[in-house]
XYZ file of C-alpha atoms in Angstrom:
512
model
C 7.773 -14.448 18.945
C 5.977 -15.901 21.575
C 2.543 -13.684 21.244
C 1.002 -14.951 24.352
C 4.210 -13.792 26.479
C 4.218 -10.556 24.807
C 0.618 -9.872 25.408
C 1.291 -10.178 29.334
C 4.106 -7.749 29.172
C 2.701 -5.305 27.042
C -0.764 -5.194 29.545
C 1.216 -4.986 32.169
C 2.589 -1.602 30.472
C -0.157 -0.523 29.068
C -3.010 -1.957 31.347
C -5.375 0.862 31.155
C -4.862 1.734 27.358
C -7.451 0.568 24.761
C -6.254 -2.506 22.842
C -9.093 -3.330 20.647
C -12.028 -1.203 18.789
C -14.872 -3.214 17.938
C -18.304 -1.800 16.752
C -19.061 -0.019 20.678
C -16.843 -2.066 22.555
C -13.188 -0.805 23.924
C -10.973 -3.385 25.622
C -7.884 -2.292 27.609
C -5.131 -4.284 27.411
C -5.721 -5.616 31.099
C -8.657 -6.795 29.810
C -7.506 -8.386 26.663
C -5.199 -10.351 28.921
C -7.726 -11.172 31.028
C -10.442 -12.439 28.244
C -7.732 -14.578 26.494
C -6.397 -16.116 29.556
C -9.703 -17.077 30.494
C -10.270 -18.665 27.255
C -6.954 -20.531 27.452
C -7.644 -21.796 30.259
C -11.025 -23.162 29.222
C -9.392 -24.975 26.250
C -7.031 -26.270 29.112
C -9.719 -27.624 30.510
C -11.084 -29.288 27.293
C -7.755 -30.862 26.783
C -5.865 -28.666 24.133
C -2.215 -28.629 25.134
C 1.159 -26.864 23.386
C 1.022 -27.939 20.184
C -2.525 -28.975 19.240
C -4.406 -27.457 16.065
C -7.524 -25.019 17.210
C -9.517 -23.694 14.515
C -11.261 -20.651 14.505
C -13.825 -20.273 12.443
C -15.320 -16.446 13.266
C -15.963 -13.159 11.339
C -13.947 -10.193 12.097
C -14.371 -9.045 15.867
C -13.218 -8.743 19.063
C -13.520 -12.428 19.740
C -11.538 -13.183 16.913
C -8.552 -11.300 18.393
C -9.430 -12.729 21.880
C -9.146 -16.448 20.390
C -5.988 -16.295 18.417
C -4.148 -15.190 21.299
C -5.427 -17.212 23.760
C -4.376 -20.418 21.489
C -1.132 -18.357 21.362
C -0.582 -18.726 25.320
C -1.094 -22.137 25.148
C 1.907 -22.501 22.731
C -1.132 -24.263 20.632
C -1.101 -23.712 16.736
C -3.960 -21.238 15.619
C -5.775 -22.159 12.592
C -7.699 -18.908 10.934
C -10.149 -20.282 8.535
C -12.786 -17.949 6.578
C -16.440 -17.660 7.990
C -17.900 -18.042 4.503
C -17.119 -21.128 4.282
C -19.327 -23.968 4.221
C -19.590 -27.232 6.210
C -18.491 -29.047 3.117
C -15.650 -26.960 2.896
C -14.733 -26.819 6.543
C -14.917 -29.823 7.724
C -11.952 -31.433 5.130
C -9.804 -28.970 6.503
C -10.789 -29.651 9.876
C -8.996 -32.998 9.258
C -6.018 -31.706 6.915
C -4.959 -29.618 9.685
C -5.540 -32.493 12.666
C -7.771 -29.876 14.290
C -9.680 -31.204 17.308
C -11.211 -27.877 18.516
C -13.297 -24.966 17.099
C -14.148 -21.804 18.260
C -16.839 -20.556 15.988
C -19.924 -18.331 16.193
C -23.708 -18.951 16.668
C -23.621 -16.714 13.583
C -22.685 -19.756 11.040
C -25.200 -22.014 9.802
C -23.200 -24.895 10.741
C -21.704 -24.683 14.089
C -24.236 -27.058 15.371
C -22.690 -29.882 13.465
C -19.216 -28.834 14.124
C -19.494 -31.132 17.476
C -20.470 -34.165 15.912
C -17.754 -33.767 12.762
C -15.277 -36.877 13.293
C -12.855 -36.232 15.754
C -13.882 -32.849 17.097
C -13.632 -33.049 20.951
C -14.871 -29.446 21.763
C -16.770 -26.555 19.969
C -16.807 -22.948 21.433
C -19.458 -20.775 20.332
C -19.983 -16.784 20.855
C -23.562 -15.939 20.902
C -24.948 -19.132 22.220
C -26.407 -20.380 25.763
C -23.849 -23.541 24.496
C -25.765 -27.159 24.718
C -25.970 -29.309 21.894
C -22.448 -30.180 22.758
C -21.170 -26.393 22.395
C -19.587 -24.396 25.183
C -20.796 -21.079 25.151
C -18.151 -18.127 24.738
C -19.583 -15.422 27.254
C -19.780 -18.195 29.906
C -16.223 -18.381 29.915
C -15.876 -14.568 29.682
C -18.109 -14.621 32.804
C -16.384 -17.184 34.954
C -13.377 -16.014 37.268
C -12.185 -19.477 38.247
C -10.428 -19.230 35.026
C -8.081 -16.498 35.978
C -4.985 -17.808 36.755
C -1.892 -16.889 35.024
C -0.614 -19.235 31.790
C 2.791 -19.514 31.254
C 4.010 -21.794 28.658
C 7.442 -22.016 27.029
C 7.740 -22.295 22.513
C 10.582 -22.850 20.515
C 10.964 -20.479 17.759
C 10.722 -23.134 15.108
C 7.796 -24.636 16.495
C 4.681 -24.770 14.285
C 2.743 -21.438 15.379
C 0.023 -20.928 12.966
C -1.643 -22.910 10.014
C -3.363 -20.463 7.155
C -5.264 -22.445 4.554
C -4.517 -20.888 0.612
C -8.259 -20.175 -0.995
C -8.054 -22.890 -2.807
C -8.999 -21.537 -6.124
C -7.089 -23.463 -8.534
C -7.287 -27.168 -6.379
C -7.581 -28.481 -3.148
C -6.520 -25.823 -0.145
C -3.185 -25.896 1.270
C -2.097 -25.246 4.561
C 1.124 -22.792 5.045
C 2.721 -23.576 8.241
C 4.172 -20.019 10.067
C 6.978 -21.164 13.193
C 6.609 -18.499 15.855
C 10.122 -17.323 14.683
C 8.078 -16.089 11.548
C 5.600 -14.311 13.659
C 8.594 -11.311 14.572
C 8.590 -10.441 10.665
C 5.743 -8.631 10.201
C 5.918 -5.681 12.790
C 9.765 -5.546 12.053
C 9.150 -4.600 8.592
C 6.169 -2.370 9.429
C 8.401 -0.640 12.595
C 11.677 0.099 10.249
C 10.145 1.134 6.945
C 6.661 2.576 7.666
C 7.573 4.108 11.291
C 4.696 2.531 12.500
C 4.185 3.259 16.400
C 2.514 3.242 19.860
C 0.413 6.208 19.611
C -1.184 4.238 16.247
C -4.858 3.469 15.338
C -4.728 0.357 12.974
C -7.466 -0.194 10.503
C -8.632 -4.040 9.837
C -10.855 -4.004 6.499
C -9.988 -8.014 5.399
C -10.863 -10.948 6.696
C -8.824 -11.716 9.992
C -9.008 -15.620 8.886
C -6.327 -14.694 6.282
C -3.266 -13.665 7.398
C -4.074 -10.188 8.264
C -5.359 -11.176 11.577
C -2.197 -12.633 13.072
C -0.488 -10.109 11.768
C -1.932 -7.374 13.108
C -2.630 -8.538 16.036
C 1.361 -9.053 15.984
C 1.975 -5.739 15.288
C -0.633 -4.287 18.052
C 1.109 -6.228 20.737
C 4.904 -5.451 19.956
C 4.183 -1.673 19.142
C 1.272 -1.175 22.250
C -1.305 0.586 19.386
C -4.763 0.436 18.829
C -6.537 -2.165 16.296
C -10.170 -0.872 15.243
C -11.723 -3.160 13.473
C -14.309 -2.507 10.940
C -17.798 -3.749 10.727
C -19.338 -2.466 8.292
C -17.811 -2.478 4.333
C -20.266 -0.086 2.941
C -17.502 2.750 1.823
C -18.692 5.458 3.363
C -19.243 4.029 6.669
C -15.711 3.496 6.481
C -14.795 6.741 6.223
C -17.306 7.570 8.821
C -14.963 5.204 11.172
C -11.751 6.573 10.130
C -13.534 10.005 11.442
C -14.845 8.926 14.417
C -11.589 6.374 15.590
C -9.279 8.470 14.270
C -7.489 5.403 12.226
C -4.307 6.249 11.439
C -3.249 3.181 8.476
C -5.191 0.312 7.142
C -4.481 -2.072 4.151
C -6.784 -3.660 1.677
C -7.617 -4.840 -1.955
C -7.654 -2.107 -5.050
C -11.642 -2.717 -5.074
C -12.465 -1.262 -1.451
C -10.052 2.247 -2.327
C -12.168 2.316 -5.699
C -14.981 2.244 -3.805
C -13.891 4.677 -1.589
C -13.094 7.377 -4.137
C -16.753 7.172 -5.715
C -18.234 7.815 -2.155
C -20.976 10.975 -1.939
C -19.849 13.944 -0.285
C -16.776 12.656 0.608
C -14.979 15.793 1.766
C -17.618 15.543 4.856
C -15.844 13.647 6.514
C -12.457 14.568 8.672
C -9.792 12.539 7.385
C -7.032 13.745 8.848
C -6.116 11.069 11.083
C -5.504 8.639 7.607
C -1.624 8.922 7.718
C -1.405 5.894 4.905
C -2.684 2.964 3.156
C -1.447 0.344 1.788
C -2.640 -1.335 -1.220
C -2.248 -4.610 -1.666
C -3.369 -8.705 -2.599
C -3.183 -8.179 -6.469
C -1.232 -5.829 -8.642
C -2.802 -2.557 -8.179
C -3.620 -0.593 -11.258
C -1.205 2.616 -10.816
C -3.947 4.699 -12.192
C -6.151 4.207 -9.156
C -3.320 4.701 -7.088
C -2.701 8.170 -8.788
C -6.433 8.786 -8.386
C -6.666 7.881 -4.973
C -3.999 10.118 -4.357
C -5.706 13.202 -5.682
C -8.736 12.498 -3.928
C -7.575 12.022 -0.739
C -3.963 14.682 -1.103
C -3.072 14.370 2.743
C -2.549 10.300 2.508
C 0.373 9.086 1.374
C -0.217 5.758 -0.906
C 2.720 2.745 -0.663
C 2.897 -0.548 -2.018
C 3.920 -4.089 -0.144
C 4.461 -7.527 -1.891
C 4.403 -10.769 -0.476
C 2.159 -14.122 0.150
C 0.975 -16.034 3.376
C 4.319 -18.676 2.548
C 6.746 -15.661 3.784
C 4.865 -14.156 6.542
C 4.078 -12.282 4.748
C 6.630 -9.430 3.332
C 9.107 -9.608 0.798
C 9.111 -6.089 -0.553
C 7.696 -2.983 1.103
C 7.752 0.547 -0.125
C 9.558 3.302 2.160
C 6.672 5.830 3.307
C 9.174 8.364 2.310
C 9.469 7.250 -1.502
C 5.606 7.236 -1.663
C 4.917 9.965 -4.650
C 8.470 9.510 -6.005
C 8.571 5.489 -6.498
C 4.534 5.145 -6.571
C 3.588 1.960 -8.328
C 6.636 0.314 -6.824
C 6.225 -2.814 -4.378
C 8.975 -1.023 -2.755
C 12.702 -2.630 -1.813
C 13.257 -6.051 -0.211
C 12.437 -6.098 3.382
C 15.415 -7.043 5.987
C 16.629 -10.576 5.900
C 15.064 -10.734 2.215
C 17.041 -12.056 -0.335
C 15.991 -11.443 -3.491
C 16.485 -13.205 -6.846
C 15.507 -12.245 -10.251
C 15.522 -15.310 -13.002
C 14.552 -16.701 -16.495
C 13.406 -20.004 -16.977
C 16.808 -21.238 -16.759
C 17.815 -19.993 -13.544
C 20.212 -17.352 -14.966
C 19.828 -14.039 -12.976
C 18.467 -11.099 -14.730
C 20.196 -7.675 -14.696
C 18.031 -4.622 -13.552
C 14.811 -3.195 -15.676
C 14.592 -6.991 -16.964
C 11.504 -9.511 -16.132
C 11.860 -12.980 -15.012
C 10.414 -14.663 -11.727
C 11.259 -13.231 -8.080
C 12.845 -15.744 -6.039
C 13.383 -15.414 -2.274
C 15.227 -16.876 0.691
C 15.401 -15.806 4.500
C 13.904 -15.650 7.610
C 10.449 -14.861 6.472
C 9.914 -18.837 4.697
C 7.053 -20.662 5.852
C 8.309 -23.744 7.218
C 6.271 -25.907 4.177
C 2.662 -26.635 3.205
C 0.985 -28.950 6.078
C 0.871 -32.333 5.328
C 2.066 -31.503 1.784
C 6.102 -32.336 1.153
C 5.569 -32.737 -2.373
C 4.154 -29.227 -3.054
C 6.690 -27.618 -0.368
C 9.308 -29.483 -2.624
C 7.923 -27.842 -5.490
C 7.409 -24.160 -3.895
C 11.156 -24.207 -2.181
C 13.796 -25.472 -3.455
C 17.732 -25.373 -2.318
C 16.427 -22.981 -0.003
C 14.830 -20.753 -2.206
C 10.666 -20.530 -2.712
C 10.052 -20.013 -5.941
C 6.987 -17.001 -5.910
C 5.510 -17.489 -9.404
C 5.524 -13.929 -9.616
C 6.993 -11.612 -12.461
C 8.657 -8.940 -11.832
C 11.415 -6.128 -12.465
C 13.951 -3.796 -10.289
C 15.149 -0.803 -10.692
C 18.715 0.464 -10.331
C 18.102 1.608 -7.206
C 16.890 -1.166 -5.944
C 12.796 -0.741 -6.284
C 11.231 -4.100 -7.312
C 7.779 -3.663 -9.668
C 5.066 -6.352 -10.075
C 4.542 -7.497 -13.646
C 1.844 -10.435 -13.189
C 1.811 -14.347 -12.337
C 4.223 -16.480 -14.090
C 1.198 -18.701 -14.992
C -0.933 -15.971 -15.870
C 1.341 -14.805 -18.868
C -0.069 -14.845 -21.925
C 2.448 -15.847 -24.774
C 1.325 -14.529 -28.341
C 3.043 -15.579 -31.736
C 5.821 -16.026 -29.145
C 5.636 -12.952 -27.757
C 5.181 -12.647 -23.727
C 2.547 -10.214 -22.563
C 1.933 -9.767 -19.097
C -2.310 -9.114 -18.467
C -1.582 -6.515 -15.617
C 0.041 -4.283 -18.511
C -2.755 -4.875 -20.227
C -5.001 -3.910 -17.373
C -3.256 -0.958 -16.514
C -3.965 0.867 -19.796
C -7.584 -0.435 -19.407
C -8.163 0.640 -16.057
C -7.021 4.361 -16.717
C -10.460 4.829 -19.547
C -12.253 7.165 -17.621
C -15.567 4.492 -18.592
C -13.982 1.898 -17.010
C -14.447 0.149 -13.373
C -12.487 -2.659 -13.737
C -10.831 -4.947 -16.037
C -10.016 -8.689 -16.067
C -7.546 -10.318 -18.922
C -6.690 -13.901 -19.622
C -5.291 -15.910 -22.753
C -7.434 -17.706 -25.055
C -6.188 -20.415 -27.048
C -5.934 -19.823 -30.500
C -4.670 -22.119 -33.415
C -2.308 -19.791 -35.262
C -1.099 -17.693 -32.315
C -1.091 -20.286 -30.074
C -2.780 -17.516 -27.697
C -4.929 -14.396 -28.319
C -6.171 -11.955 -25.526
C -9.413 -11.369 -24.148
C -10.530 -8.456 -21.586
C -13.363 -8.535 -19.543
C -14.552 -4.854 -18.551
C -16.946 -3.570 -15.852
C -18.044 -0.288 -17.068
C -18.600 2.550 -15.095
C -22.559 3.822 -14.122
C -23.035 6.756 -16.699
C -20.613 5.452 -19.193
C -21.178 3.768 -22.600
C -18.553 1.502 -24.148
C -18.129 -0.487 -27.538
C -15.558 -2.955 -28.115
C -14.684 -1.285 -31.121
C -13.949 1.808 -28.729
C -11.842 -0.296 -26.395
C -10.070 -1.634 -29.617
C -9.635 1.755 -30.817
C -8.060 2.969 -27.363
C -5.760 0.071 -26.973
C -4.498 0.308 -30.434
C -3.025 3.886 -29.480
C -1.403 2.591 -26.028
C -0.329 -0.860 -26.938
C 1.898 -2.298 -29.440
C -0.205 -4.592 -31.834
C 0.162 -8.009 -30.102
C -0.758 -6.966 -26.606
C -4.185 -5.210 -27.966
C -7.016 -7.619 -26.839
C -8.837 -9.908 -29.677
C -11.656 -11.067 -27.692
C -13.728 -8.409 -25.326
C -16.530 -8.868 -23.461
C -18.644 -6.777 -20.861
C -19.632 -7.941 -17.230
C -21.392 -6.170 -14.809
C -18.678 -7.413 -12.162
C -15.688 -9.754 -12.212
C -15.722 -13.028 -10.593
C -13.293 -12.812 -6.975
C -11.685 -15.234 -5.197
C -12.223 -15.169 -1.326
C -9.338 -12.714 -1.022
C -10.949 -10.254 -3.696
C -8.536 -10.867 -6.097
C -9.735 -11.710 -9.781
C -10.225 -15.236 -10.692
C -8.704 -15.313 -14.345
C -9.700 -18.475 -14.874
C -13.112 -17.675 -15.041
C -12.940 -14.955 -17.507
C -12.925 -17.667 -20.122
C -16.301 -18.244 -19.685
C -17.750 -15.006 -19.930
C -19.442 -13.633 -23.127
C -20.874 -12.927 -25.914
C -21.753 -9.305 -24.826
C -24.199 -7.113 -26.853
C -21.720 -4.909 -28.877
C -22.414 -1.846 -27.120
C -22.340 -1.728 -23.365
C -24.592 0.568 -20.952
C -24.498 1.221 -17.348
C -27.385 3.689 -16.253
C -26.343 6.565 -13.457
C-alpha cells in the first residue's frame, strides 16, 4: 500500500469531505493533501529522500496524521515513537532506527536538544516560531511554494514503517512493517467488521503505537472520518461520541471500565456507537458482559494480534458478538494459524498450547536485530508467546503469555483465569497475578487487587471467594491490595512488578 498515492486519489474523490476531527479543527481531504504535501516537500528540502528514517515524536493530533503521511509520500520510513518519552529514552532510539529527522512538538521538554543530538540534520516543531535550529511547523503550513505535486514510486517489500516495542522487559525493539503490510489492516476491518465510508472512527491510544498508521490506513482506503480524542477524562468521551457522532473506536479494558462508572451516563446520546473493540491485554469477559448491559445498543467484539503482524491475527465477526463474546474471534484472511505444545506437536481443538502464525501480515524482522527476529520467526512461522485455545468452529480464545504461566506442584495455571474470577467480585476494580517462587511448589500465586470506592475487602474474603470458583491450586497464596496497578506505556499490566508490592493491612478500604 502505497499511503501517500492513496491519499491523492482518495482527495481527489472526496475533496470537500472532512478527513480529520481534531479538538475544533475539520480538515477536508483536499486539505489533508495539501498540508502533507507541503510538509513533504519541506523534508525534501532538508534532504530526506525514499527510504530515510523520520521520527515523529508528537501527541495525538492533527499534525500527527499530517506527518505520517507526508513521510509516506516520500516513500520515507515513518518512525511513531511515544511523546512521554524522555530525552534519555529518545535519543538511543533515534540512533537504533538511523533516524536523521524529527518532527516533534514545542510541547516536549526536550525538543530543543533534539537538534544538537548526534546526527540529527533537521528538527520540525509545531507550536514554535522555529530558531534554535528548529523549523517551525505552521511556517510550512503557511508557505505555498511548497505545493507542488509528489510522486514517488515503493516496492511493496520496502521498509515502510519502524514501531519501537515498550520496552518493558529490556532494551526496545524496532518491528519493521513493508508497505505490503500496510493493506492488512483495513482488509480485515472492511471484510469482518463492515467497516465503511460513511464511518466516524474513534482514536483513544496513542497514535505513536501502531494505532496511528493503522487508522490512518483505514481512513484513506475506506474515505471515513478519524476524530481524534483529546481529552481521556471518561465522560468527555462520551460527550465526543455525542457531539461527532463516532461510530467505532478501540482501546484497553481500563478506559471501557472507566466508562461504565461515568455519572449520569444515560445523558448522553449514544446512538452513533455502532461497536468497540477491546483490546491490548486479555480482557476480563466480565467487563465485557458489563459493558454490554450498560451500553445494550453497542455491540462488543474482540481482535488479537501484536505490532510484528500488522497487526491482526484473529478478529471477531460483528455478527457473532453476543453469541462468541469473549472470543478473539477466527483467523483473519491470509492467517495461518497453529496451535502447539512445547514440542511442536499440534494441539486438537478446546486444548492450550502456543498460537503460531504465518502469512502476509509478518513483520519483515526486528530492526537491526537478526538474532531476536531469528528467535521470534522461525521456518516461516513467528512464534507469538501467547496461549491460547479454539473452538470447533473455529473461534480462537486467549489464555495468557507463555512466560506469564505460572506452573504449581506441576500444575499449569494461566493468571488471566485467575483474573477473570477476580475481576467479576462486585468489590473489585482490577486485578493483577504473577508467580512467586516457592521452595516446595516450585511456584505459588499472588493477586494484587484494586478495590472498588465504597467496597471493603479482606484477603481472607478473596480466599474464601476463590476457594468456591477455583480448584485448590489455582486459588492465590499471597494477596495484597494496591490502590492501582503498575502499566506499561500501552496500559497493559506490568506483572513483573507485582512482585514487589505488599504487605497490605489485612483489611482493605476504599472511601466513596
Amino acid at each position: 500500500m502505497h499511503v501517500g498515492q492513496v491519499l491523492s486519489d482518495t482527495a481527489s474523490r472526496f475533496p470537500g469531505k472532512t478527513a480529520v476531527i481534531f479538538k475544533e479543527e475539520k480538515i477536508t481531504y483536499a486539505d489533508l493533501e495539501l498540508m502533507a504535501t507541503r510538509l513533504a516537500n519541506k523534508l525534501r528540502v532538508c534532504g530526506v529522500v525514499r527510504g530515510d528514517r523520520v521520527a515523529i515524536v508528537l501527541p495525538n493530533s492533527s499534525q500527527w496524521v499530517v506527518s505520517y503521511l507526508a513521510v509516506m509520500k516520500l516513500g520515507a520510513v515513518a518512525v511513531p515513537l511515544d511523546f512521554r518519552f524522555k530525552a534519555d529514552e529518545l535519543v538511543p532510539i533515534f540512533r537504533d532506527a538511523q533516524a536523521r529527522t524529527i518532527v516533534t512538538s514545542s510541547q516536549h521538554p526536550a525538543y530543543r536538544a533534539f537538534s544538537t543530538a548526534e546526527g540529527i540534520d533537521a528538527v520540525v516543531v509545531t507550536g514554535s516560531e522555529g530558531g534554535d535550529g528548529c523549523i517551525s511547523y505552521e511556517e510550512i503550513m503557511a508557505d505555498a511554494t511548497l505545493s507542488a505535486a509528489i510522486k514517488t514510486d515503493v516496492a511493496e517489500e520496502e521498509d515502510a514503517l519502524y514501531l519501537y516495542t515498550s520496552g518493558t522487559t529490556g532494551k526496545p525493539k524496532g518491528v519493521v512493517l513493508s508497505f505490503a503490510n500496510l493493506d492488512l489492516f483495513p482488509e480485515a476491518m472492511g471484510a469482518v467488521l463492515k467497516t465503511s465510508s460513511d464511518m466516524v472512527m474513534g482514536c483513544l491510544l496513542p497514535m505513536s503505537h501502531i494505532s496511528g498508521p493503522i487508522l490512518c490506513n483505514e481512513l484513506l482506503v475506506r474515505g471515513n472520518t478519524l476524530f481524534i480524542f483529546d481529552q481521556l477524562r471518561p465522560d468527555k468521551v462520551l460527550a465526543a461520541v455525542e457531539k461527532y457522532r463516532v461510530n467505532y473506536f478501540h482501546s484497553v479494558p481500563p478506559i471501557f471500565e472507566a466508562l461504565i462508572n461515568v455519572p449520569h451516563r444515560d445523558r448522553f446520546d449514544l446512538s452513533s456507537l455502532q461497536f468497540v473493540a477491546m483490546m491490548g491485554t486479555s480482557v476480563p469477559l466480565p467487563l465485557m458482559q458489563h459493558f454490554r448491559r450498560v451500553f445494550p445498543s453497542v455491540a462488543v467484539v474482540q481482535g488479537y494480534g501484536l505490532t510484528e503482524t500488522s497487526p491482526f491475527i484473529t478478529l471477531l465477526p460483528i455478527e457473532y458478538h453476543e453469541k462468541k463474546m469473549g472470543s478473539i474471534g477466527r483467523a483473519v484472511t491470509h492467517a495461518e494459524i497453529r496451535i502447539i505444545d512445547e514440542s511442536g506437536r499440534e494441539m486438537p481443538d478446546g486444548e492450550a498450547g502456543e498460537l503460531i502464525v504465518r502469512g502476509p501480515m509478518l513483520m519483515k524482522g526486528y530492526h537491526g536485530n537478526a538474532q531476536a527476529t531469528r528467535e521470534r520467526i522461525k521456518n516461516g512461522w513467528l512464534y507469538t508467546g501467547d496461549i491460547c485455545r479454539k473452538d470447533a468452529y473455529g473461534f480462537y480464545y486467549h489464555l495468557g503469555r507463555k512466560d506469564d504461566m505460572i506452573i504449581v506442584g506441576g500444575l499449569n495455571v494461566y493468571p488471566e483465569e485467575v483474573e477473570q474470577v477476580l475481576t467479576a467480585h462486585p468489590g473489585v476494580k482490577e486485578v493483577g497475578v504473577v508467580g512467586m517462587p516457592d521452595s516446595d511448589r516450585g511456584q505459588v500465586i499472588k493477586a494484587v487487587l484494586v478495590v472498588k470506592p465504597g467496597s471493603s475487602l479482606t484477603k481472607k474474603e478473596v480466599t474464601a471467594y476463590c476457594n468456591q470458583r477455583l480448584a485448590s491450586f489455582k486459588v492465590p497464596r499471597v494477596i495484597e491490595f494496591a490502590d492501582e496497578l503498575p502499566k506499561s506505556s500501552t496500559d497493559k499490566v506490568a506483572r513483573r512488578l507485582l512482585i514487589s508490592i505488599g504487605s497490605e493491612p489485612e483489611r482493605h478500604s476504599v472511601p466513596s
